[in-house]
Amino acid sequence: SASAAPITGLFATGVDGAGVALAGGASDTHYSILSPAQQGVVINTIPGSWVNNTSTRRWIWETAAGTPVNVTRTFRTTFDLTGLDAATASLSGLWAADNAGLDIFINGAATGNTCGGFSSLCGFNIASGFVSGVNTLDFQARDDGGISGLLVSSLSGTADESVTEIPEPGLIAIFALGLAGLGFGRWAHNRRI
């Protein structure tokens, strides 16, 4: 039977490969903006009304100043389910956006997870829509002026390990006997001709 394993390669926004917060102005190599195509950037200074940055998460946007404003941006991160059963995968986490989190997409399919703003984190759970191999997870955020930002926190997931079925010894013996019987039948037929 398969056992659940953690999905690797999932990161909060604004952190390095070890999950440690990056400095303001640094590129977030785990989150790219779909249009314009570029890496997310850690915002230098966030408003006091936003959810706080921590040592394991930072707000990101298109520039370190949180600009442009009055736009919608989609941020993408990827993870790989090779060696795991995609049908058993699930993800959970927290997110916030200035001004609104419009939806989260798994492999291009909307999940209906929205977030009302920047002053508190919204939880999400995704339990379907995964594929074998590389998967995409997109966060769509809309800004209505002032300063823009996206925050993803506590992103984690699990999936069962893929199991390769090994035939039972009895099935192997039956298969071998069947092959032997076919060989004997062919030999007997050829001897009669």
Coordinates of N, CA and C in Angstrom, one line a residue:
S1 N 0.8 -1.2 0.0 CA 0.0 0.0 0.0 C 0.9 1.2 0.0
A2 N 0.4 2.3 -0.6 CA 1.1 3.6 -0.7 C 1.0 4.4 0.6
S3 N 2.1 5.2 0.9 CA 2.1 6.0 2.0 C 2.2 7.5 1.6
A4 N 1.6 8.4 2.4 CA 1.6 9.8 2.1 C 3.0 10.3 2.2
A5 N 3.4 11.2 1.3 CA 4.7 11.8 1.3 C 4.5 13.3 1.1
P6 N 5.4 14.2 1.6 CA 5.3 15.6 1.4 C 5.6 15.9 0.0
I7 N 4.9 16.9 -0.6 CA 5.2 17.4 -1.9 C 6.4 18.5 -1.7
T8 N 7.5 18.2 -2.4 CA 8.6 19.1 -2.2 C 8.5 20.3 -3.3
G9 N 9.3 21.3 -3.1 CA 9.3 22.4 -4.0 C 8.2 23.4 -3.8
L10 N 7.6 23.4 -2.7 CA 6.5 24.4 -2.4 C 7.1 25.5 -1.4
F11 N 6.9 26.7 -1.8 CA 7.5 27.8 -1.1 C 6.5 29.0 -0.8
A12 N 6.7 29.7 0.3 CA 6.0 30.9 0.5 C 6.6 32.0 -0.4
T13 N 5.9 33.1 -0.5 CA 6.5 34.2 -1.3 C 7.6 34.9 -0.6
G14 N 8.6 35.3 -1.3 CA 9.7 36.2 -0.8 C 10.7 35.4 0.0
V15 N 10.9 34.1 -0.3 CA 11.9 33.4 0.4 C 12.9 32.7 -0.5
D16 N 14.1 32.3 0.0 CA 15.1 31.6 -0.7 C 14.8 30.1 -0.7
G17 N 15.7 29.3 -1.3 CA 15.5 27.9 -1.4 C 15.5 27.2 0.0
A18 N 16.0 27.8 1.0 CA 15.9 27.3 2.4 C 14.7 27.7 3.1
G19 N 13.8 28.6 2.5 CA 12.6 29.1 3.1 C 12.9 30.3 4.0
V20 N 14.0 30.9 3.9 CA 14.4 32.1 4.7 C 14.0 33.4 3.9
A21 N 13.4 34.4 4.6 CA 13.0 35.6 3.9 C 14.1 36.3 3.2
L22 N 13.8 36.8 2.0 CA 14.8 37.6 1.2 C 14.7 39.1 1.6
A23 N 15.7 39.8 1.2 CA 15.7 41.2 1.4 C 14.8 41.9 0.4
G24 N 14.3 43.1 0.8 CA 13.6 43.9 -0.1 C 14.3 44.2 -1.4
G25 N 13.6 44.1 -2.5 CA 14.2 44.3 -3.8 C 14.8 43.1 -4.5
A26 N 14.8 42.0 -3.7 CA 15.4 40.7 -4.3 C 14.3 40.0 -5.2
S27 N 14.8 39.3 -6.2 CA 13.9 38.6 -7.0 C 13.5 37.3 -6.3
D28 N 12.2 36.9 -6.4 CA 11.7 35.7 -5.9 C 11.7 34.7 -7.0
T29 N 12.7 33.7 -6.9 CA 12.9 32.8 -8.0 C 11.8 31.7 -8.0
H30 N 10.9 31.6 -7.0 CA 9.9 30.6 -6.9 C 8.6 31.1 -7.5
Y31 N 8.4 32.4 -7.7 CA 7.1 33.0 -8.2 C 7.4 33.9 -9.4
S32 N 6.9 33.6 -10.6 CA 7.0 34.4 -11.8 C 5.6 35.1 -12.1
I33 N 5.7 36.2 -12.7 CA 4.5 36.9 -13.1 C 4.3 36.5 -14.6
L34 N 3.0 36.1 -14.9 CA 2.7 35.6 -16.3 C 2.8 36.7 -17.3
S35 N 2.3 37.9 -17.0 CA 2.4 39.1 -17.9 C 2.4 40.4 -17.1
P36 N 3.5 41.2 -17.2 CA 4.7 40.9 -18.0 C 5.5 39.8 -17.5
A37 N 6.1 39.0 -18.3 CA 6.9 37.8 -17.9 C 8.1 38.3 -17.2
Q38 N 8.1 38.0 -15.9 CA 9.3 38.3 -15.0 C 9.1 37.7 -13.7
Q39 N 10.2 37.7 -12.9 CA 10.1 37.1 -11.5 C 9.4 38.1 -10.6
G40 N 8.7 37.6 -9.6 CA 8.2 38.5 -8.6 C 9.4 39.2 -7.8
V41 N 9.1 40.3 -7.2 CA 10.1 41.1 -6.5 C 9.6 41.3 -5.1
V42 N 10.5 41.2 -4.1 CA 10.2 41.4 -2.7 C 10.0 42.9 -2.5
I43 N 8.8 43.3 -1.9 CA 8.5 44.7 -1.7 C 9.4 45.3 -0.5
N44 N 9.9 46.5 -0.7 CA 10.8 47.1 0.3 C 10.1 47.4 1.6
T45 N 9.0 48.1 1.5 CA 8.3 48.6 2.7 C 6.8 48.4 2.5
I46 N 6.1 47.7 3.4 CA 4.7 47.4 3.3 C 3.9 48.3 4.2
P47 N 2.7 48.7 3.9 CA 1.8 49.5 4.8 C 1.6 48.7 6.1
G48 N 1.4 49.5 7.2 CA 1.1 48.9 8.5 C -0.2 48.1 8.6
S49 N -1.1 48.4 7.6 CA -2.4 47.7 7.6 C -2.4 46.3 7.0
W50 N -1.2 46.0 6.4 CA -1.1 44.7 5.7 C -0.7 43.6 6.7
V51 N -0.9 42.3 6.4 CA -0.4 41.2 7.2 C 1.1 41.4 7.3
N52 N 1.7 41.2 8.4 CA 3.1 41.4 8.6 C 4.0 40.4 7.8
N53 N 5.1 40.9 7.4 CA 6.2 40.0 6.9 C 6.7 39.2 8.1
T54 N 7.3 38.1 7.8 CA 8.0 37.3 8.9 C 9.3 36.8 8.3
S55 N 10.0 36.0 9.1 CA 11.3 35.4 8.7 C 11.0 34.3 7.7
T56 N 9.8 33.9 7.5 CA 9.5 32.8 6.5 C 8.5 33.2 5.4
R57 N 8.2 34.5 5.3 CA 7.4 34.9 4.2 C 7.6 36.4 4.0
R58 N 7.4 36.9 2.7 CA 7.5 38.4 2.4 C 6.5 38.7 1.3
W59 N 6.0 39.9 1.3 CA 5.1 40.3 0.2 C 5.9 40.5 -1.0
I60 N 5.3 40.2 -2.2 CA 6.0 40.4 -3.5 C 5.1 41.2 -4.4
W61 N 5.6 41.7 -5.5 CA 4.9 42.3 -6.6 C 5.8 42.5 -7.8
E62 N 5.4 43.3 -8.7 CA 6.2 43.5 -9.9 C 7.5 44.3 -9.7
T63 N 7.5 45.2 -8.7 CA 8.6 46.0 -8.4 C 8.7 46.1 -6.8
A64 N 9.9 46.5 -6.4 CA 10.1 46.6 -4.9 C 9.3 47.7 -4.3
A65 N 8.8 48.6 -5.1 CA 7.9 49.7 -4.6 C 6.5 49.3 -4.6
G66 N 6.1 48.1 -5.0 CA 4.7 47.7 -5.0 C 3.9 48.3 -6.2
T67 N 4.6 48.6 -7.3 CA 4.0 49.2 -8.4 C 4.1 48.2 -9.6
P68 N 3.3 48.4 -10.6 CA 2.3 49.4 -10.9 C 1.0 49.1 -10.0
V69 N 0.2 50.1 -10.0 CA -1.1 49.9 -9.2 C -2.3 49.9 -10.2
N70 N -3.5 49.6 -9.8 CA -4.7 49.5 -10.6 C -4.5 48.5 -11.7
V71 N -3.9 47.3 -11.4 CA -3.7 46.3 -12.4 C -4.1 44.9 -11.7
T72 N -4.2 43.9 -12.6 CA -4.3 42.5 -12.1 C -3.1 41.8 -12.6
R73 N -2.5 41.0 -11.7 CA -1.4 40.2 -12.0 C -1.6 38.8 -11.5
T74 N -1.0 37.8 -12.3 CA -1.1 36.4 -12.0 C 0.4 35.9 -11.7
F75 N 0.6 35.4 -10.5 CA 1.9 34.9 -10.1 C 1.8 33.3 -10.1
R76 N 2.9 32.7 -10.7 CA 2.9 31.3 -10.9 C 4.1 30.7 -10.1
T77 N 3.8 29.6 -9.5 CA 4.9 28.7 -8.9 C 4.6 27.3 -9.4
T78 N 5.7 26.5 -9.5 CA 5.5 25.1 -10.0 C 6.1 24.1 -9.0
F79 N 5.6 22.9 -9.1 CA 6.1 21.8 -8.3 C 5.9 20.5 -9.0
D80 N 6.7 19.5 -8.7 CA 6.8 18.3 -9.4 C 6.3 17.1 -8.6
L81 N 5.3 16.4 -9.2 CA 4.8 15.2 -8.6 C 5.3 13.9 -9.1
T82 N 6.5 13.9 -9.8 CA 7.1 12.7 -10.2 C 7.4 11.8 -9.1
G83 N 7.0 10.5 -9.2 CA 7.1 9.6 -8.1 C 6.0 9.5 -7.1
L84 N 5.0 10.4 -7.3 CA 3.8 10.5 -6.5 C 2.6 10.3 -7.3
D85 N 1.5 9.9 -6.6 CA 0.2 9.6 -7.3 C -0.6 10.9 -7.3
A86 N -0.7 11.5 -8.5 CA -1.4 12.8 -8.7 C -2.8 12.8 -8.2
A87 N -3.5 11.6 -8.3 CA -4.9 11.5 -7.9 C -5.1 11.7 -6.4
T88 N -4.0 11.5 -5.6 CA -4.1 11.6 -4.2 C -3.5 12.9 -3.6
A89 N -3.0 13.8 -4.5 CA -2.4 15.0 -4.1 C -3.4 16.0 -3.4
S90 N -2.9 16.8 -2.5 CA -3.6 17.9 -1.9 C -2.7 19.0 -1.4
L91 N -3.1 20.2 -1.6 CA -2.3 21.4 -1.1 C -3.1 22.2 -0.2
S92 N -2.5 22.9 0.7 CA -3.1 23.9 1.6 C -2.2 25.0 1.9
G93 N -2.7 26.1 2.3 CA -1.9 27.3 2.6 C -2.7 28.5 3.0
L94 N -2.0 29.6 3.1 CA -2.7 30.9 3.4 C -2.2 31.9 2.4
W95 N -3.1 32.9 2.1 CA -2.7 34.0 1.2 C -3.4 35.3 1.5
A96 N -2.9 36.4 0.9 CA -3.5 37.7 1.0 C -3.1 38.5 -0.2
A97 N -3.8 39.5 -0.5 CA -3.5 40.3 -1.7 C -4.0 41.7 -1.5
D98 N -3.3 42.7 -2.0 CA -3.8 44.1 -2.0 C -4.2 44.4 -3.5
N99 N -5.5 44.6 -3.8 CA -6.6 44.7 -2.9 C -7.4 43.4 -2.7
A100 N -7.3 42.5 -3.7 CA -8.2 41.3 -3.6 C -7.5 40.1 -4.3
G101 N -7.6 39.0 -3.7 CA -7.2 37.7 -4.3 C -8.4 37.2 -5.1
L102 N -8.2 37.2 -6.5 CA -9.4 36.8 -7.3 C -9.6 35.3 -7.4
D103 N -8.5 34.5 -7.5 CA -8.7 33.1 -7.6 C -7.3 32.5 -7.5
I104 N -7.3 31.1 -7.3 CA -6.1 30.3 -7.3 C -6.4 29.3 -8.4
F105 N -5.4 29.0 -9.3 CA -5.6 28.1 -10.4 C -4.6 26.9 -10.3
I106 N -5.1 25.7 -10.4 CA -4.2 24.5 -10.5 C -4.2 24.0 -11.9
N107 N -3.0 24.1 -12.5 CA -2.8 23.7 -13.9 C -3.9 24.4 -14.8
G108 N -4.1 25.7 -14.6 CA -5.0 26.5 -15.4 C -6.4 26.4 -15.1
A109 N -6.8 25.5 -14.1 CA -8.2 25.4 -13.8 C -8.5 26.2 -12.5
A110 N -9.5 27.0 -12.5 CA -9.9 27.8 -11.3 C -10.4 26.9 -10.2
T111 N -10.0 27.3 -9.0 CA -10.4 26.5 -7.8 C -11.4 27.2 -7.0
G112 N -11.7 28.5 -7.3 CA -12.8 29.2 -6.5 C -12.3 29.7 -5.2
N113 N -11.0 29.7 -4.9 CA -10.4 30.2 -3.7 C -10.1 31.7 -3.9
T114 N -10.9 32.5 -3.2 CA -10.7 34.0 -3.2 C -10.2 34.5 -1.9
C115 N -9.7 35.7 -1.8 CA -9.3 36.3 -0.6 C -9.7 37.8 -0.6
G116 N -10.3 38.3 0.4 CA -10.9 39.6 0.5 C -10.0 40.8 0.7
G117 N -8.7 40.5 0.9 CA -7.8 41.7 1.1 C -6.5 41.4 1.7
F118 N -5.9 42.5 2.3 CA -4.5 42.5 2.7 C -4.3 42.5 4.2
S119 N -5.4 42.6 5.0 CA -5.3 42.8 6.5 C -5.4 41.5 7.2
S120 N -5.7 40.4 6.5 CA -5.8 39.0 7.2 C -5.5 38.0 6.1
L121 N -5.0 36.8 6.6 CA -4.7 35.7 5.7 C -6.0 34.9 5.4
C122 N -6.1 34.4 4.2 CA -7.2 33.5 3.9 C -6.7 32.1 3.6
G123 N -7.3 31.1 4.2 CA -6.9 29.8 4.0 C -7.4 29.2 2.7
F124 N -6.7 28.2 2.1 CA -7.2 27.5 0.9 C -6.7 26.1 1.0
N125 N -7.6 25.2 0.4 CA -7.3 23.8 0.2 C -7.6 23.4 -1.2
I126 N -6.7 22.6 -1.8 CA -6.9 22.2 -3.2 C -6.7 20.7 -3.2
A127 N -7.7 19.9 -3.6 CA -7.6 18.4 -3.6 C -7.9 17.8 -4.9
S128 N -7.9 18.5 -6.0 CA -8.1 17.9 -7.3 C -7.5 18.8 -8.4
G129 N -7.3 18.2 -9.6 CA -6.8 19.0 -10.7 C -5.3 18.8 -10.9
F130 N -4.7 17.9 -10.2 CA -3.2 17.7 -10.3 C -2.9 16.7 -11.4
V131 N -1.7 16.8 -11.9 CA -1.3 15.9 -13.0 C 0.1 15.3 -12.6
S132 N 0.4 14.2 -13.2 CA 1.7 13.6 -13.0 C 2.8 14.5 -13.6
G133 N 3.9 14.6 -12.9 CA 5.0 15.5 -13.4 C 4.8 16.9 -12.8
V134 N 5.2 17.9 -13.7 CA 5.2 19.3 -13.2 C 3.8 19.8 -13.2
N135 N 3.5 20.5 -12.2 CA 2.2 21.2 -12.0 C 2.4 22.7 -11.8
T136 N 1.4 23.5 -12.2 CA 1.4 24.9 -12.0 C 0.4 25.3 -11.0
L137 N 0.8 26.3 -10.2 CA -0.1 26.9 -9.2 C -0.1 28.4 -9.3
D138 N -1.2 29.0 -9.7 CA -1.3 30.4 -10.0 C -2.1 31.2 -9.0
F139 N -1.7 32.3 -8.6 CA -2.4 33.2 -7.7 C -2.7 34.5 -8.4
Q140 N -4.0 34.8 -8.6 CA -4.4 36.0 -9.3 C -4.8 37.1 -8.3
A141 N -4.2 38.3 -8.4 CA -4.4 39.4 -7.5 C -4.8 40.7 -8.3
R142 N -5.7 41.4 -7.7 CA -6.1 42.7 -8.3 C -5.8 43.8 -7.4
D143 N -5.2 44.9 -7.9 CA -4.9 46.1 -7.1 C -5.9 47.2 -7.5
D144 N -6.3 48.0 -6.5 CA -7.2 49.2 -6.8 C -6.6 50.5 -6.5
G145 N -5.2 50.6 -6.4 CA -4.6 51.9 -6.2 C -3.7 51.9 -4.9
G146 N -2.8 52.8 -4.8 CA -2.0 52.9 -3.6 C -0.7 52.1 -3.8
I147 N -0.7 50.9 -3.3 CA 0.4 50.0 -3.4 C -0.1 48.6 -3.6
S148 N 0.6 47.8 -4.4 CA 0.1 46.4 -4.7 C 1.0 45.4 -4.0
G149 N 0.4 44.2 -3.8 CA 1.2 43.1 -3.2 C 0.4 41.8 -3.2
L150 N 1.2 40.7 -3.1 CA 0.7 39.3 -3.0 C 1.6 38.7 -1.9
L151 N 0.9 37.9 -1.0 CA 1.6 37.2 0.1 C 1.0 35.7 0.1
V152 N 1.9 34.7 0.0 CA 1.5 33.3 0.1 C 2.3 32.8 1.3
S153 N 1.7 32.1 2.2 CA 2.3 31.6 3.4 C 1.9 30.2 3.7
S154 N 2.7 29.4 4.4 CA 2.4 28.1 4.9 C 1.9 27.2 3.8
L155 N 2.5 27.2 2.7 CA 2.2 26.4 1.5 C 2.8 25.0 1.7
S156 N 1.9 24.0 1.8 CA 2.4 22.6 1.9 C 1.4 21.7 1.2
G157 N 1.9 20.4 1.0 CA 1.0 19.4 0.4 C 1.6 18.0 0.6
T158 N 0.7 17.1 0.3 CA 1.1 15.7 0.4 C 0.5 14.9 -0.8
A159 N 1.0 13.8 -1.1 CA 0.5 12.8 -2.1 C 1.0 11.5 -1.8
D160 N 0.3 10.4 -2.1 CA 0.8 9.1 -1.9 C 1.9 8.8 -2.8
E161 N 2.9 8.0 -2.4 CA 4.0 7.6 -3.2 C 3.4 6.6 -4.3
S162 N 3.9 6.7 -5.5 CA 3.5 5.8 -6.6 C 3.9 4.4 -6.2
V163 N 3.1 3.5 -6.5 CA 3.4 2.1 -6.2 C 3.3 1.3 -7.5
T164 N 4.4 0.6 -7.8 CA 4.4 -0.3 -8.9 C 4.0 -1.7 -8.5
E165 N 2.9 -2.1 -9.1 CA 2.4 -3.4 -8.8 C 3.3 -4.5 -9.2
I166 N 3.6 -5.5 -8.3 CA 4.4 -6.6 -8.6 C 3.5 -7.8 -8.6
P167 N 3.5 -8.6 -9.7 CA 2.6 -9.8 -9.7 C 3.0 -10.8 -8.6
E168 N 2.0 -11.4 -8.1 CA 2.2 -12.4 -7.0 C 2.8 -13.6 -7.6
P169 N 3.6 -14.4 -6.9 CA 4.3 -15.6 -7.4 C 3.3 -16.5 -8.1
G170 N 2.1 -16.7 -7.6 CA 1.2 -17.6 -8.2 C 0.8 -17.2 -9.6
L171 N 0.7 -15.9 -9.8 CA 0.3 -15.4 -11.2 C 1.5 -15.7 -12.1
I172 N 2.7 -15.5 -11.6 CA 3.9 -15.7 -12.5 C 3.9 -17.2 -12.9
A173 N 3.6 -18.1 -12.0 CA 3.6 -19.6 -12.3 C 2.5 -19.9 -13.3
I174 N 1.3 -19.3 -13.1 CA 0.3 -19.6 -14.1 C 0.6 -19.1 -15.5
F175 N 1.2 -17.9 -15.5 CA 1.7 -17.4 -16.8 C 2.7 -18.3 -17.5
A176 N 3.7 -18.8 -16.7 CA 4.7 -19.6 -17.2 C 4.2 -20.9 -17.7
L177 N 3.2 -21.5 -17.0 CA 2.5 -22.7 -17.4 C 1.8 -22.5 -18.7
G178 N 1.2 -21.4 -18.9 CA 0.4 -21.1 -20.1 C 1.4 -21.0 -21.3
L179 N 2.5 -20.4 -21.1 CA 3.5 -20.3 -22.1 C 4.1 -21.7 -22.5
A180 N 4.3 -22.5 -21.5 CA 4.8 -23.8 -21.7 C 3.8 -24.6 -22.5
G181 N 2.5 -24.5 -22.1 CA 1.4 -25.2 -22.8 C 1.3 -24.8 -24.3
L182 N 1.5 -23.5 -24.6 CA 1.5 -23.0 -25.9 C 2.6 -23.6 -26.7
G183 N 3.8 -23.6 -26.1 CA 5.0 -24.2 -26.8 C 4.8 -25.7 -27.1
F184 N 4.2 -26.4 -26.1 CA 4.0 -27.9 -26.3 C 3.0 -28.1 -27.4
G185 N 1.9 -27.3 -27.4 CA 0.9 -27.4 -28.4 C 1.5 -27.2 -29.8
R186 N 2.3 -26.2 -30.0 CA 2.9 -25.9 -31.2 C 3.9 -27.0 -31.7
W187 N 4.6 -27.6 -30.7 CA 5.5 -28.7 -31.0 C 4.7 -29.9 -31.5
A188 N 3.6 -30.2 -30.7 CA 2.8 -31.4 -31.1 C 2.2 -31.2 -32.5
H189 N 1.7 -30.0 -32.8 CA 1.1 -29.7 -34.1 C 2.2 -29.9 -35.2
N190 N 3.3 -29.5 -35.0 CA 4.4 -29.6 -36.0 C 4.8 -31.0 -36.2
R191 N 4.7 -31.9 -35.2 CA 5.1 -33.3 -35.3 C 4.1 -34.0 -36.2
R192 N 2.8 -33.6 -36.2 CA 1.8 -34.3 -36.9 C 1.9 -34.0 -38.4
I193 N 2.4 -32.9 -38.8 CA 2.5 -32.5 -40.2 C 3.6 -33.1 -40.9

